[in-house]
Amino acid sequence: MSDELQRIMAIDDPYLLLREVTTRLAAAQQEVTELARLRRRVVQDLHAQGMSYAQIAEKAGLSRGRIHQIRHTGPAPEGAFLGTGAVTVVTPLRWDGTKKRPVVAMADMNSGKRLEELAKSYGLDVSSGHVQVSGEVDLNRDGLVVVCGPGMSEAMRDLYAQDPVLAWEHPEGEPWALVDRRTGTAYHAGADLEPSRPHDVGYLGRLSRPDGNGSVLAIAGIHTAGSLGVVHLLASDLSTLWGQVGERHFSTLVSVEYDPETEEPQSAELLCPLYLHDEEATA
């Protein structure tokens, strides 16, 4: 029996006991989920390296049937792309002059809800939050997935500024653009061009928190349709993305074609490579 369990069992106050047991159970369930994800990942990695399930079983001291069961059950490893244990999906608030209160744009709301559903499908606990109308947001928290561009938040603008390859640019009097410093290519949203077309560009990256003690998964479009397109790509191809970047810091751009009436993505594909930041720093 662990010291923590003994401590909880010794609590006399029934209300405090109930609260402590509930908190401990939630933490234990998260731990079990992540251990199961890690176990499945190890089996998949060993098999990908050329080992048979029989060989893995023999080396691990488990039955072949147990290894097969581990390989096909439990939360998929690629869920760690979004976070471990628990994630908080953050979307921006905008001031509605008509309603005289902060609101969330429909496309941002859809992006947030779909990210929450995606995270839950991988066994992650999910909560939600907002970037305030002022742009304030605490980025020094574990498990953050933030849908917000640099124009709405100074904190996010500073976060994006650390990207060694991709940059947000907003020349005076001109619309926002995303620039690939490696190639010198500037990408613009179709809505900002003449003639206009239903096309947007989205940013996807895992960037270091301001305090250096973790990462933030950052998502943004030049317009809101771009963010929704990035989420669409994650939902359809998370396994491939995870296989290429794992938990490393990276960034990329996404080309999004969307329905002009609904802003629903019709296609989403990478515009540039998945830039790994540790490799860019030594290039």
PDB file of C-alpha atoms in Angstrom:
ATOM      1  CA  MET A   1       0.000   0.000   0.000  1.00  0.00           C
ATOM      2  CA  SER A   2       1.450   3.364  -1.039  1.00  0.00           C
ATOM      3  CA  ASP A   3       2.098   6.197   1.425  1.00  0.00           C
ATOM      4  CA  GLU A   4      -0.394   8.358  -0.494  1.00  0.00           C
ATOM      5  CA  LEU A   5      -3.158   5.785  -0.141  1.00  0.00           C
ATOM      6  CA  GLN A   6      -2.424   5.375   3.551  1.00  0.00           C
ATOM      7  CA  ARG A   7      -2.605   9.155   4.000  1.00  0.00           C
ATOM      8  CA  ILE A   8      -5.988   9.333   2.303  1.00  0.00           C
ATOM      9  CA  MET A   9      -7.407   6.376   4.243  1.00  0.00           C
ATOM     10  CA  ALA A  10      -6.410   8.069   7.506  1.00  0.00           C
ATOM     11  CA  ILE A  11      -8.539  11.170   6.843  1.00  0.00           C
ATOM     12  CA  ASP A  12     -11.386  11.462   9.391  1.00  0.00           C
ATOM     13  CA  ASP A  13     -13.393  14.280   7.802  1.00  0.00           C
ATOM     14  CA  PRO A  14     -15.794  12.483   5.381  1.00  0.00           C
ATOM     15  CA  TYR A  15     -16.114  15.509   3.082  1.00  0.00           C
ATOM     16  CA  LEU A  16     -12.361  15.995   2.841  1.00  0.00           C
ATOM     17  CA  LEU A  17     -12.002  12.239   2.329  1.00  0.00           C
ATOM     18  CA  LEU A  18     -14.527  12.290  -0.514  1.00  0.00           C
ATOM     19  CA  ARG A  19     -12.720  15.208  -2.171  1.00  0.00           C
ATOM     20  CA  GLU A  20      -9.283  13.624  -1.792  1.00  0.00           C
ATOM     21  CA  VAL A  21     -10.447  10.242  -3.107  1.00  0.00           C
ATOM     22  CA  THR A  22     -12.113  11.874  -6.123  1.00  0.00           C
ATOM     23  CA  THR A  23      -8.996  13.907  -6.934  1.00  0.00           C
ATOM     24  CA  ARG A  24      -6.712  10.905  -6.504  1.00  0.00           C
ATOM     25  CA  LEU A  25      -8.926   8.680  -8.674  1.00  0.00           C
ATOM     26  CA  ALA A  26      -8.880  11.239 -11.498  1.00  0.00           C
ATOM     27  CA  ALA A  27      -5.089  11.437 -11.335  1.00  0.00           C
ATOM     28  CA  ALA A  28      -4.762   7.649 -11.190  1.00  0.00           C
ATOM     29  CA  GLN A  29      -7.041   7.197 -14.197  1.00  0.00           C
ATOM     30  CA  GLN A  30      -4.943   9.663 -16.201  1.00  0.00           C
ATOM     31  CA  GLU A  31      -1.803   7.781 -15.201  1.00  0.00           C
ATOM     32  CA  VAL A  32      -3.282   4.429 -16.220  1.00  0.00           C
ATOM     33  CA  THR A  33      -4.321   5.869 -19.594  1.00  0.00           C
ATOM     34  CA  GLU A  34      -0.840   7.262 -20.289  1.00  0.00           C
ATOM     35  CA  LEU A  35       0.875   4.036 -19.154  1.00  0.00           C
ATOM     36  CA  ALA A  36      -1.362   2.056 -21.521  1.00  0.00           C
ATOM     37  CA  ARG A  37      -0.559   4.494 -24.337  1.00  0.00           C
ATOM     38  CA  LEU A  38       3.184   4.187 -23.636  1.00  0.00           C
ATOM     39  CA  ARG A  39       2.994   0.387 -23.534  1.00  0.00           C
ATOM     40  CA  ARG A  40       1.220   0.242 -26.886  1.00  0.00           C
ATOM     41  CA  ARG A  41       3.717   2.695 -28.350  1.00  0.00           C
ATOM     42  CA  VAL A  42       6.689   0.554 -27.258  1.00  0.00           C
ATOM     43  CA  VAL A  43       5.196  -2.557 -28.863  1.00  0.00           C
ATOM     44  CA  GLN A  44       4.461  -0.664 -32.089  1.00  0.00           C
ATOM     45  CA  ASP A  45       7.974   0.826 -32.179  1.00  0.00           C
ATOM     46  CA  LEU A  46       9.664  -2.537 -31.620  1.00  0.00           C
ATOM     47  CA  HIS A  47       7.516  -4.160 -34.298  1.00  0.00           C
ATOM     48  CA  ALA A  48       8.316  -1.308 -36.721  1.00  0.00           C
ATOM     49  CA  GLN A  49      12.007  -1.963 -36.089  1.00  0.00           C
ATOM     50  CA  GLY A  50      11.561  -5.483 -37.447  1.00  0.00           C
ATOM     51  CA  MET A  51      10.872  -7.573 -34.363  1.00  0.00           C
ATOM     52  CA  SER A  52       8.046 -10.083 -34.519  1.00  0.00           C
ATOM     53  CA  TYR A  53       5.383 -10.134 -31.833  1.00  0.00           C
ATOM     54  CA  ALA A  54       6.737 -13.522 -30.728  1.00  0.00           C
ATOM     55  CA  GLN A  55      10.208 -12.022 -30.277  1.00  0.00           C
ATOM     56  CA  ILE A  56       8.838  -9.040 -28.352  1.00  0.00           C
ATOM     57  CA  ALA A  57       6.853 -11.391 -26.113  1.00  0.00           C
ATOM     58  CA  GLU A  58       9.891 -13.540 -25.404  1.00  0.00           C
ATOM     59  CA  LYS A  59      12.118 -10.565 -24.586  1.00  0.00           C
ATOM     60  CA  ALA A  60       9.466  -8.927 -22.376  1.00  0.00           C
ATOM     61  CA  GLY A  61       8.497 -12.138 -20.583  1.00  0.00           C
ATOM     62  CA  LEU A  62       4.896 -11.901 -21.781  1.00  0.00           C
ATOM     63  CA  SER A  63       2.742 -14.179 -23.901  1.00  0.00           C
ATOM     64  CA  ARG A  64       2.413 -13.595 -27.632  1.00  0.00           C
ATOM     65  CA  GLY A  65      -1.338 -13.221 -27.174  1.00  0.00           C
ATOM     66  CA  ARG A  66      -0.779 -10.514 -24.570  1.00  0.00           C
ATOM     67  CA  ILE A  67       1.504  -8.596 -26.938  1.00  0.00           C
ATOM     68  CA  HIS A  68      -1.126  -8.782 -29.697  1.00  0.00           C
ATOM     69  CA  GLN A  69      -3.737  -7.526 -27.243  1.00  0.00           C
ATOM     70  CA  ILE A  70      -1.526  -4.596 -26.216  1.00  0.00           C
ATOM     71  CA  ARG A  71      -0.891  -3.745 -29.870  1.00  0.00           C
ATOM     72  CA  HIS A  72      -4.578  -3.416 -30.692  1.00  0.00           C
ATOM     73  CA  THR A  73      -6.164  -2.105 -27.486  1.00  0.00           C
ATOM     74  CA  GLY A  74      -5.791   0.972 -25.328  1.00  0.00           C
ATOM     75  CA  PRO A  75      -5.318   4.591 -26.377  1.00  0.00           C
ATOM     76  CA  ALA A  76      -3.356   5.093 -29.610  1.00  0.00           C
ATOM     77  CA  PRO A  77       0.169   6.529 -29.208  1.00  0.00           C
ATOM     78  CA  GLU A  78      -0.482   9.414 -31.607  1.00  0.00           C
ATOM     79  CA  GLY A  79      -2.822  10.983 -29.052  1.00  0.00           C
ATOM     80  CA  ALA A  80       0.352  12.271 -27.369  1.00  0.00           C
ATOM     81  CA  PHE A  81       0.646  14.723 -30.286  1.00  0.00           C
ATOM     82  CA  LEU A  82      -2.070  16.743 -28.529  1.00  0.00           C
ATOM     83  CA  GLY A  83      -0.786  16.210 -24.999  1.00  0.00           C
ATOM     84  CA  THR A  84      -0.550  13.695 -22.183  1.00  0.00           C
ATOM     85  CA  GLY A  85      -3.100  13.045 -19.479  1.00  0.00           C
ATOM     86  CA  ALA A  86      -5.152  16.180 -19.892  1.00  0.00           C
ATOM     87  CA  VAL A  87      -5.359  19.042 -22.390  1.00  0.00           C
ATOM     88  CA  THR A  88      -6.929  22.482 -22.313  1.00  0.00           C
ATOM     89  CA  VAL A  89      -8.261  23.799 -25.619  1.00  0.00           C
ATOM     90  CA  VAL A  90      -8.119  27.596 -25.718  1.00  0.00           C
ATOM     91  CA  THR A  91      -9.989  29.789 -28.232  1.00  0.00           C
ATOM     92  CA  PRO A  92     -10.101  33.597 -28.518  1.00  0.00           C
ATOM     93  CA  LEU A  93     -12.860  35.849 -27.308  1.00  0.00           C
ATOM     94  CA  ARG A  94     -13.879  38.753 -29.549  1.00  0.00           C
ATOM     95  CA  TRP A  95     -15.893  41.817 -28.546  1.00  0.00           C
ATOM     96  CA  ASP A  96     -19.344  41.917 -30.137  1.00  0.00           C
ATOM     97  CA  GLY A  97     -20.379  45.548 -30.394  1.00  0.00           C
ATOM     98  CA  THR A  98     -24.001  44.637 -31.048  1.00  0.00           C
ATOM     99  CA  LYS A  99     -24.371  42.209 -28.150  1.00  0.00           C
ATOM    100  CA  LYS A 100     -22.060  44.329 -25.977  1.00  0.00           C
ATOM    101  CA  ARG A 101     -20.212  41.277 -24.682  1.00  0.00           C
ATOM    102  CA  PRO A 102     -17.343  38.927 -25.562  1.00  0.00           C
ATOM    103  CA  VAL A 103     -18.208  36.096 -27.966  1.00  0.00           C
ATOM    104  CA  VAL A 104     -16.407  33.274 -29.751  1.00  0.00           C
ATOM    105  CA  ALA A 105     -16.528  33.307 -33.560  1.00  0.00           C
ATOM    106  CA  MET A 106     -18.442  30.354 -34.979  1.00  0.00           C
ATOM    107  CA  ALA A 107     -15.404  28.967 -36.817  1.00  0.00           C
ATOM    108  CA  ASP A 108     -13.272  29.252 -33.663  1.00  0.00           C
ATOM    109  CA  MET A 109     -16.015  27.561 -31.664  1.00  0.00           C
ATOM    110  CA  ASN A 110     -16.117  24.724 -34.177  1.00  0.00           C
ATOM    111  CA  SER A 111     -12.327  24.431 -34.100  1.00  0.00           C
ATOM    112  CA  GLY A 112     -12.352  24.233 -30.317  1.00  0.00           C
ATOM    113  CA  LYS A 113     -15.150  21.677 -30.103  1.00  0.00           C
ATOM    114  CA  ARG A 114     -13.593  19.455 -32.761  1.00  0.00           C
ATOM    115  CA  LEU A 115     -10.240  19.565 -31.007  1.00  0.00           C
ATOM    116  CA  GLU A 116     -11.938  18.597 -27.759  1.00  0.00           C
ATOM    117  CA  GLU A 117     -13.685  15.678 -29.461  1.00  0.00           C
ATOM    118  CA  LEU A 118     -10.421  14.582 -31.069  1.00  0.00           C
ATOM    119  CA  ALA A 119      -8.574  14.671 -27.746  1.00  0.00           C
ATOM    120  CA  LYS A 120     -11.333  12.718 -26.006  1.00  0.00           C
ATOM    121  CA  SER A 121     -11.178  10.050 -28.731  1.00  0.00           C
ATOM    122  CA  TYR A 122      -7.568   9.418 -27.662  1.00  0.00           C
ATOM    123  CA  GLY A 123      -8.457   9.016 -24.007  1.00  0.00           C
ATOM    124  CA  LEU A 124      -7.361  12.481 -22.907  1.00  0.00           C
ATOM    125  CA  ASP A 125      -9.191  14.506 -20.284  1.00  0.00           C
ATOM    126  CA  VAL A 126     -10.297  17.795 -21.808  1.00  0.00           C
ATOM    127  CA  SER A 127     -11.139  21.248 -20.524  1.00  0.00           C
ATOM    128  CA  SER A 128     -11.573  24.555 -22.330  1.00  0.00           C
ATOM    129  CA  GLY A 129     -10.513  28.155 -21.879  1.00  0.00           C
ATOM    130  CA  HIS A 130     -10.225  31.464 -23.694  1.00  0.00           C
ATOM    131  CA  VAL A 131      -7.793  34.108 -24.796  1.00  0.00           C
ATOM    132  CA  GLN A 132      -9.314  37.249 -23.340  1.00  0.00           C
ATOM    133  CA  VAL A 133     -10.514  40.116 -25.536  1.00  0.00           C
ATOM    134  CA  SER A 134      -7.454  42.025 -24.289  1.00  0.00           C
ATOM    135  CA  GLY A 135      -5.252  39.225 -25.641  1.00  0.00           C
ATOM    136  CA  GLU A 136      -4.245  38.018 -22.187  1.00  0.00           C
ATOM    137  CA  VAL A 137      -3.678  34.281 -21.802  1.00  0.00           C
ATOM    138  CA  ASP A 138      -1.525  32.227 -19.439  1.00  0.00           C
ATOM    139  CA  LEU A 139       0.657  30.066 -21.675  1.00  0.00           C
ATOM    140  CA  ASN A 140       2.679  28.582 -18.812  1.00  0.00           C
ATOM    141  CA  ARG A 141       0.297  25.673 -18.248  1.00  0.00           C
ATOM    142  CA  ASP A 142       0.562  22.013 -19.101  1.00  0.00           C
ATOM    143  CA  GLY A 143      -1.363  20.524 -22.018  1.00  0.00           C
ATOM    144  CA  LEU A 144      -2.328  23.730 -23.825  1.00  0.00           C
ATOM    145  CA  VAL A 145      -3.735  23.661 -27.356  1.00  0.00           C
ATOM    146  CA  VAL A 146      -4.329  27.276 -28.388  1.00  0.00           C
ATOM    147  CA  VAL A 147      -6.326  28.394 -31.428  1.00  0.00           C
ATOM    148  CA  CYS A 148      -5.377  32.048 -31.831  1.00  0.00           C
ATOM    149  CA  GLY A 149      -3.386  34.166 -34.258  1.00  0.00           C
ATOM    150  CA  PRO A 150      -0.843  36.889 -33.461  1.00  0.00           C
ATOM    151  CA  GLY A 151      -3.202  39.724 -34.299  1.00  0.00           C
ATOM    152  CA  MET A 152      -5.461  39.016 -31.321  1.00  0.00           C
ATOM    153  CA  SER A 153      -2.887  38.474 -28.599  1.00  0.00           C
ATOM    154  CA  GLU A 154       0.526  39.910 -27.794  1.00  0.00           C
ATOM    155  CA  ALA A 155       1.313  36.758 -25.807  1.00  0.00           C
ATOM    156  CA  MET A 156       0.644  34.622 -28.877  1.00  0.00           C
ATOM    157  CA  ARG A 157       2.562  37.060 -31.087  1.00  0.00           C
ATOM    158  CA  ASP A 158       5.607  36.599 -28.838  1.00  0.00           C
ATOM    159  CA  LEU A 159       5.125  32.826 -28.902  1.00  0.00           C
ATOM    160  CA  TYR A 160       5.069  32.708 -32.709  1.00  0.00           C
ATOM    161  CA  ALA A 161       8.127  34.974 -32.873  1.00  0.00           C
ATOM    162  CA  GLN A 162      10.333  32.150 -31.569  1.00  0.00           C
ATOM    163  CA  ASP A 163       9.673  30.066 -34.708  1.00  0.00           C
ATOM    164  CA  PRO A 164      13.029  29.800 -36.547  1.00  0.00           C
ATOM    165  CA  VAL A 165      11.484  29.203 -39.991  1.00  0.00           C
ATOM    166  CA  LEU A 166       7.919  30.473 -40.314  1.00  0.00           C
ATOM    167  CA  ALA A 167       6.882  34.055 -39.620  1.00  0.00           C
ATOM    168  CA  TRP A 168       3.679  36.049 -39.412  1.00  0.00           C
ATOM    169  CA  GLU A 169       3.979  39.354 -41.261  1.00  0.00           C
ATOM    170  CA  HIS A 170       1.572  42.271 -41.343  1.00  0.00           C
ATOM    171  CA  PRO A 171       2.944  45.220 -43.340  1.00  0.00           C
ATOM    172  CA  GLU A 172       1.158  48.477 -42.594  1.00  0.00           C
ATOM    173  CA  GLY A 173      -2.042  48.747 -44.579  1.00  0.00           C
ATOM    174  CA  GLU A 174      -1.778  45.198 -45.898  1.00  0.00           C
ATOM    175  CA  PRO A 175      -3.370  41.922 -44.793  1.00  0.00           C
ATOM    176  CA  TRP A 176      -1.551  39.269 -42.769  1.00  0.00           C
ATOM    177  CA  ALA A 177       0.697  36.799 -44.544  1.00  0.00           C
ATOM    178  CA  LEU A 178       2.687  33.733 -43.489  1.00  0.00           C
ATOM    179  CA  VAL A 179       6.282  33.643 -44.693  1.00  0.00           C
ATOM    180  CA  ASP A 180       8.591  30.658 -45.094  1.00  0.00           C
ATOM    181  CA  ARG A 181      12.045  32.115 -44.370  1.00  0.00           C
ATOM    182  CA  ARG A 182      13.708  29.006 -45.774  1.00  0.00           C
ATOM    183  CA  THR A 183      12.306  29.609 -49.277  1.00  0.00           C
ATOM    184  CA  GLY A 184      11.356  33.283 -49.043  1.00  0.00           C
ATOM    185  CA  THR A 185       7.777  32.443 -50.058  1.00  0.00           C
ATOM    186  CA  ALA A 186       4.944  34.549 -48.666  1.00  0.00           C
ATOM    187  CA  TYR A 187       1.531  32.902 -48.427  1.00  0.00           C
ATOM    188  CA  HIS A 188      -1.683  34.930 -48.510  1.00  0.00           C
ATOM    189  CA  ALA A 189      -5.313  34.064 -47.885  1.00  0.00           C
ATOM    190  CA  GLY A 190      -7.475  33.799 -50.983  1.00  0.00           C
ATOM    191  CA  ALA A 191      -9.993  36.200 -49.469  1.00  0.00           C
ATOM    192  CA  ASP A 192      -7.314  38.926 -49.456  1.00  0.00           C
ATOM    193  CA  LEU A 193      -6.421  38.558 -53.137  1.00  0.00           C
ATOM    194  CA  GLU A 194      -7.999  39.792 -56.372  1.00  0.00           C
ATOM    195  CA  PRO A 195      -9.914  37.928 -57.553  1.00  0.00           C
ATOM    196  CA  SER A 196     -10.754  36.415 -54.184  1.00  0.00           C
ATOM    197  CA  ARG A 197     -11.252  32.690 -53.711  1.00  0.00           C
ATOM    198  CA  PRO A 198     -12.238  30.425 -50.806  1.00  0.00           C
ATOM    199  CA  HIS A 199      -8.721  29.513 -49.723  1.00  0.00           C
ATOM    200  CA  ASP A 200      -6.864  30.136 -46.480  1.00  0.00           C
ATOM    201  CA  VAL A 201      -3.499  29.331 -44.940  1.00  0.00           C
ATOM    202  CA  GLY A 202      -3.176  27.813 -41.486  1.00  0.00           C
ATOM    203  CA  TYR A 203      -0.259  27.560 -39.063  1.00  0.00           C
ATOM    204  CA  LEU A 204       0.413  24.487 -36.933  1.00  0.00           C
ATOM    205  CA  GLY A 205       3.313  24.280 -34.514  1.00  0.00           C
ATOM    206  CA  ARG A 206       4.534  23.036 -31.165  1.00  0.00           C
ATOM    207  CA  LEU A 207       6.401  25.878 -29.500  1.00  0.00           C
ATOM    208  CA  SER A 208       8.196  26.316 -26.195  1.00  0.00           C
ATOM    209  CA  ARG A 209       6.238  27.866 -23.351  1.00  0.00           C
ATOM    210  CA  PRO A 210       7.464  31.307 -22.210  1.00  0.00           C
ATOM    211  CA  ASP A 211       8.787  29.776 -18.968  1.00  0.00           C
ATOM    212  CA  GLY A 212      10.627  27.031 -20.870  1.00  0.00           C
ATOM    213  CA  ASN A 213       8.964  24.278 -18.840  1.00  0.00           C
ATOM    214  CA  GLY A 214       6.871  22.676 -21.552  1.00  0.00           C
ATOM    215  CA  SER A 215       5.212  23.275 -24.895  1.00  0.00           C
ATOM    216  CA  VAL A 216       2.133  24.862 -26.425  1.00  0.00           C
ATOM    217  CA  LEU A 217       0.443  23.398 -29.503  1.00  0.00           C
ATOM    218  CA  ALA A 218      -0.435  26.524 -31.509  1.00  0.00           C
ATOM    219  CA  ILE A 219      -3.017  26.669 -34.298  1.00  0.00           C
ATOM    220  CA  ALA A 220      -4.077  29.705 -36.318  1.00  0.00           C
ATOM    221  CA  GLY A 221      -5.267  30.702 -39.742  1.00  0.00           C
ATOM    222  CA  ILE A 222      -4.814  33.973 -41.550  1.00  0.00           C
ATOM    223  CA  HIS A 223      -8.616  33.906 -41.249  1.00  0.00           C
ATOM    224  CA  THR A 224     -10.737  31.593 -39.107  1.00  0.00           C
ATOM    225  CA  ALA A 225     -11.245  29.113 -41.960  1.00  0.00           C
ATOM    226  CA  GLY A 226      -7.520  28.392 -41.816  1.00  0.00           C
ATOM    227  CA  SER A 227      -7.713  27.305 -38.183  1.00  0.00           C
ATOM    228  CA  LEU A 228     -10.654  25.061 -38.954  1.00  0.00           C
ATOM    229  CA  GLY A 229      -8.675  23.550 -41.816  1.00  0.00           C
ATOM    230  CA  VAL A 230      -5.733  22.751 -39.533  1.00  0.00           C
ATOM    231  CA  VAL A 231      -8.093  20.952 -37.157  1.00  0.00           C
ATOM    232  CA  HIS A 232      -9.509  19.057 -40.133  1.00  0.00           C
ATOM    233  CA  LEU A 233      -5.986  17.915 -41.036  1.00  0.00           C
ATOM    234  CA  LEU A 234      -5.295  16.809 -37.464  1.00  0.00           C
ATOM    235  CA  ALA A 235      -8.511  14.806 -37.328  1.00  0.00           C
ATOM    236  CA  SER A 236      -7.782  13.050 -40.619  1.00  0.00           C
ATOM    237  CA  ASP A 237      -4.019  12.521 -40.454  1.00  0.00           C
ATOM    238  CA  LEU A 238      -2.817  12.718 -36.846  1.00  0.00           C
ATOM    239  CA  SER A 239      -0.996   9.390 -37.041  1.00  0.00           C
ATOM    240  CA  THR A 240       1.187  10.545 -39.943  1.00  0.00           C
ATOM    241  CA  LEU A 241       1.997  13.862 -38.271  1.00  0.00           C
ATOM    242  CA  TRP A 242       2.869  12.103 -35.017  1.00  0.00           C
ATOM    243  CA  GLY A 243       5.092   9.658 -36.854  1.00  0.00           C
ATOM    244  CA  GLN A 244       7.132  12.514 -38.328  1.00  0.00           C
ATOM    245  CA  VAL A 245       7.455  14.915 -35.388  1.00  0.00           C
ATOM    246  CA  GLY A 246       6.603  12.973 -32.221  1.00  0.00           C
ATOM    247  CA  GLU A 247       6.783  15.335 -29.264  1.00  0.00           C
ATOM    248  CA  ARG A 248       9.467  17.597 -30.760  1.00  0.00           C
ATOM    249  CA  HIS A 249       9.067  21.303 -31.445  1.00  0.00           C
ATOM    250  CA  PHE A 250       8.049  21.892 -35.045  1.00  0.00           C
ATOM    251  CA  SER A 251       5.956  24.065 -37.342  1.00  0.00           C
ATOM    252  CA  THR A 252       4.315  23.844 -40.735  1.00  0.00           C
ATOM    253  CA  LEU A 253       1.758  25.571 -42.936  1.00  0.00           C
ATOM    254  CA  VAL A 254      -1.517  24.144 -44.197  1.00  0.00           C
ATOM    255  CA  SER A 255      -3.348  24.995 -47.411  1.00  0.00           C
ATOM    256  CA  VAL A 256      -7.109  25.029 -46.841  1.00  0.00           C
ATOM    257  CA  GLU A 257      -9.847  25.053 -49.467  1.00  0.00           C
ATOM    258  CA  TYR A 258     -13.240  25.729 -47.909  1.00  0.00           C
ATOM    259  CA  ASP A 259     -16.917  26.217 -48.655  1.00  0.00           C
ATOM    260  CA  PRO A 260     -17.435  29.996 -48.916  1.00  0.00           C
ATOM    261  CA  GLU A 261     -20.910  29.759 -47.396  1.00  0.00           C
ATOM    262  CA  THR A 262     -20.058  27.720 -44.311  1.00  0.00           C
ATOM    263  CA  GLU A 263     -16.235  27.972 -44.043  1.00  0.00           C
ATOM    264  CA  GLU A 264     -16.228  24.187 -43.718  1.00  0.00           C
ATOM    265  CA  PRO A 265     -12.925  22.743 -45.000  1.00  0.00           C
ATOM    266  CA  GLN A 266     -13.164  20.816 -48.263  1.00  0.00           C
ATOM    267  CA  SER A 267      -9.473  19.935 -48.332  1.00  0.00           C
ATOM    268  CA  ALA A 268      -6.424  20.564 -46.157  1.00  0.00           C
ATOM    269  CA  GLU A 269      -2.850  19.675 -47.052  1.00  0.00           C
ATOM    270  CA  LEU A 270       0.663  20.713 -46.078  1.00  0.00           C
ATOM    271  CA  LEU A 271       2.066  23.726 -47.920  1.00  0.00           C
ATOM    272  CA  CYS A 272       5.635  23.218 -46.717  1.00  0.00           C
ATOM    273  CA  PRO A 273       7.708  20.614 -44.864  1.00  0.00           C
ATOM    274  CA  LEU A 274       7.257  19.814 -41.206  1.00  0.00           C
ATOM    275  CA  TYR A 275      10.137  21.926 -39.933  1.00  0.00           C
ATOM    276  CA  LEU A 276      11.768  20.411 -36.833  1.00  0.00           C
ATOM    277  CA  HIS A 277      13.089  23.306 -34.781  1.00  0.00           C
ATOM    278  CA  ASP A 278      16.009  21.496 -33.182  1.00  0.00           C
ATOM    279  CA  GLU A 279      17.323  20.659 -36.649  1.00  0.00           C
ATOM    280  CA  GLU A 280      16.743  24.214 -37.898  1.00  0.00           C
ATOM    281  CA  ALA A 281      18.783  25.573 -34.996  1.00  0.00           C
ATOM    282  CA  THR A 282      21.815  23.579 -36.119  1.00  0.00           C
ATOM    283  CA  ALA A 283      21.336  24.035 -39.867  1.00  0.00           C
TER     284      ALA A 283
END
